[in-house]
XYZ file of C-alpha atoms in Angstrom:
171
model
C 0.248 0.014 -0.123
C 1.178 3.507 -0.864
C -0.204 4.795 2.179
C -0.068 1.996 5.036
C -3.559 3.227 6.715
C -5.169 2.040 3.739
C -4.664 -1.459 4.695
C -6.523 -1.312 7.707
C -9.300 0.876 6.144
C -10.306 -2.214 3.824
C -9.604 -4.687 6.170
C -12.277 -2.930 8.779
C -14.754 -2.122 5.536
C -14.286 -5.798 4.399
C -15.368 -6.889 8.236
C -18.407 -4.792 8.126
C -19.967 -4.834 5.008
C -18.881 -8.508 3.575
C -17.736 -6.957 0.717
C -15.614 -3.939 -1.234
C -17.042 -2.404 -4.319
C -14.869 -0.129 -6.777
C -12.752 1.264 -3.612
C -9.737 3.565 -4.971
C -6.474 2.468 -3.299
C -3.040 3.358 -4.082
C -0.679 0.702 -3.971
C 3.078 0.782 -4.987
C 4.278 -0.895 -7.218
C 7.935 -3.155 -7.307
C 9.541 -0.333 -9.142
C 8.317 2.496 -6.502
C 6.075 3.898 -8.348
C 2.399 4.750 -7.024
C -0.585 2.741 -9.132
C -4.051 3.943 -9.351
C -6.152 0.700 -8.608
C -9.804 -0.161 -8.060
C -10.772 -3.016 -5.875
C -13.320 -5.355 -5.115
C -13.356 -8.315 -2.898
C -15.833 -10.432 -0.689
C -16.050 -13.485 1.465
C -15.519 -16.610 0.035
C -15.748 -20.368 1.671
C -13.091 -22.196 -0.152
C -13.346 -25.990 0.539
C -14.521 -25.222 4.195
C -12.072 -22.490 4.860
C -12.978 -18.962 4.349
C -11.140 -16.699 2.517
C -11.277 -13.571 0.496
C -11.309 -13.060 -3.106
C -10.028 -9.705 -4.365
C -9.157 -7.999 -7.413
C -7.647 -4.985 -8.603
C -7.861 -2.816 -11.425
C -5.196 -0.309 -12.689
C -6.799 2.763 -13.596
C -3.372 4.704 -13.489
C -3.140 5.377 -17.042
C -6.470 6.467 -17.203
C -6.564 8.861 -14.561
C -3.187 10.144 -15.853
C -5.416 10.999 -18.929
C -8.096 12.247 -16.732
C -5.857 15.059 -15.371
C -4.154 16.163 -18.921
C -7.609 16.386 -20.674
C -8.475 18.550 -17.026
C -4.843 20.536 -17.864
C -5.564 20.967 -21.469
C -9.291 22.031 -20.891
C -8.258 24.512 -18.343
C -5.715 25.693 -20.637
C -8.232 26.338 -23.479
C -10.518 28.036 -21.274
C -7.573 30.379 -20.385
C -6.481 30.785 -24.069
C -10.755 31.460 -24.754
C -11.016 34.534 -21.844
C -7.374 35.765 -23.396
C -8.953 36.176 -26.961
C -12.165 37.361 -25.828
C -10.625 40.041 -23.717
C -8.233 41.010 -26.914
C -11.264 40.632 -29.258
C -12.842 43.546 -27.001
C -10.111 45.474 -26.470
C -8.985 45.260 -30.276
C -12.454 46.702 -31.618
C -12.757 49.733 -28.990
C -9.549 50.737 -30.422
C -10.870 50.022 -33.739
C -13.994 51.399 -33.624
C -12.531 54.966 -32.566
C -11.058 55.903 -35.916
C -13.697 54.162 -37.678
C -16.392 56.358 -36.339
C -13.955 59.171 -36.835
C -13.514 57.985 -40.674
C -17.343 57.849 -40.953
C -17.926 61.558 -39.465
C -15.181 63.107 -41.799
C -17.040 61.110 -44.681
C -20.656 62.279 -43.530
C -19.431 65.999 -43.096
C -17.598 65.787 -46.909
C -21.014 64.422 -47.868
C -22.201 67.854 -46.799
C -20.197 69.753 -49.003
C -20.578 70.318 -52.698
C -19.094 67.585 -54.958
C -19.116 66.710 -58.468
C -21.819 63.447 -58.936
C -18.906 60.930 -59.013
C -16.908 62.303 -56.055
C -20.357 62.259 -53.804
C -20.743 58.506 -55.393
C -17.269 57.367 -54.235
C -18.053 58.939 -50.950
C -21.044 57.326 -50.290
C -19.885 54.139 -51.408
C -16.862 54.983 -48.619
C -19.932 55.488 -45.970
C -21.291 52.263 -46.740
C -18.508 50.336 -46.447
C -17.489 52.368 -43.283
C -20.746 51.705 -41.691
C -20.249 47.406 -42.969
C -16.849 47.433 -41.013
C -18.139 49.381 -38.300
C -21.063 46.791 -37.685
C -18.297 43.871 -37.969
C -16.330 45.608 -35.651
C -19.430 45.521 -33.501
C -20.126 41.949 -34.131
C -16.440 41.253 -32.968
C -17.341 43.166 -29.860
C -20.525 40.858 -29.638
C -18.543 37.720 -29.567
C -16.336 38.648 -27.196
C -19.365 39.775 -24.867
C -21.175 36.508 -25.524
C -17.806 34.417 -24.414
C -17.740 36.701 -21.213
C -21.710 36.210 -20.586
C -22.186 39.863 -20.599
C -24.079 40.243 -23.749
C -27.158 42.449 -23.503
C -30.155 41.782 -26.293
C -31.920 44.638 -28.057
C -34.464 45.028 -30.545
C -33.731 47.327 -33.375
C -36.173 48.404 -36.314
C -34.515 47.964 -39.747
C -35.842 47.819 -43.275
C -34.956 45.035 -45.224
C -35.046 47.045 -48.359
C -33.008 49.718 -47.392
C -30.266 46.526 -46.442
C -30.500 44.754 -49.578
C -30.457 48.606 -51.898
C -26.880 49.070 -49.305
C -25.577 45.617 -50.164
C -26.264 45.825 -53.722
C -25.150 49.294 -54.189
C -21.686 48.622 -52.658
C -21.290 45.234 -54.847
C -22.137 46.771 -58.371
C -19.931 49.106 -58.061
């Protein structure tokens, strides 16, 4: 036994319950390593003599794999949290200059322009708004991962969305 107290516990458990079912044990291997085992035991009569039938299943590798998987899961969760924080920070950093570009485009559109200049700037504004929506979506994903997303209902015009997409794609 890796822990000598286990021997007395097993003997007491067997005497009280007359059996042991899938009890975890730590046993020393001949090379000194510790093996994790599950043990079963019960009393049996063998030609008039009482004996104990005891068998063990070595679960050392399974438990090692379980611990390895738990460490990998913890690392993946930490990575996901770091990614969410990064996305949240980056989307804020990107959103500020994007809003400045949209604001300046809006101001220029209020001045006198040729038809061609107006068309270019309107497409720039539409593309900027589309990019800002993507940035906002990225922020929403990071909020979902952090459990902080709040839903809102916003009316929109399907016809306007289709017209904006068509205008961006056609030219």
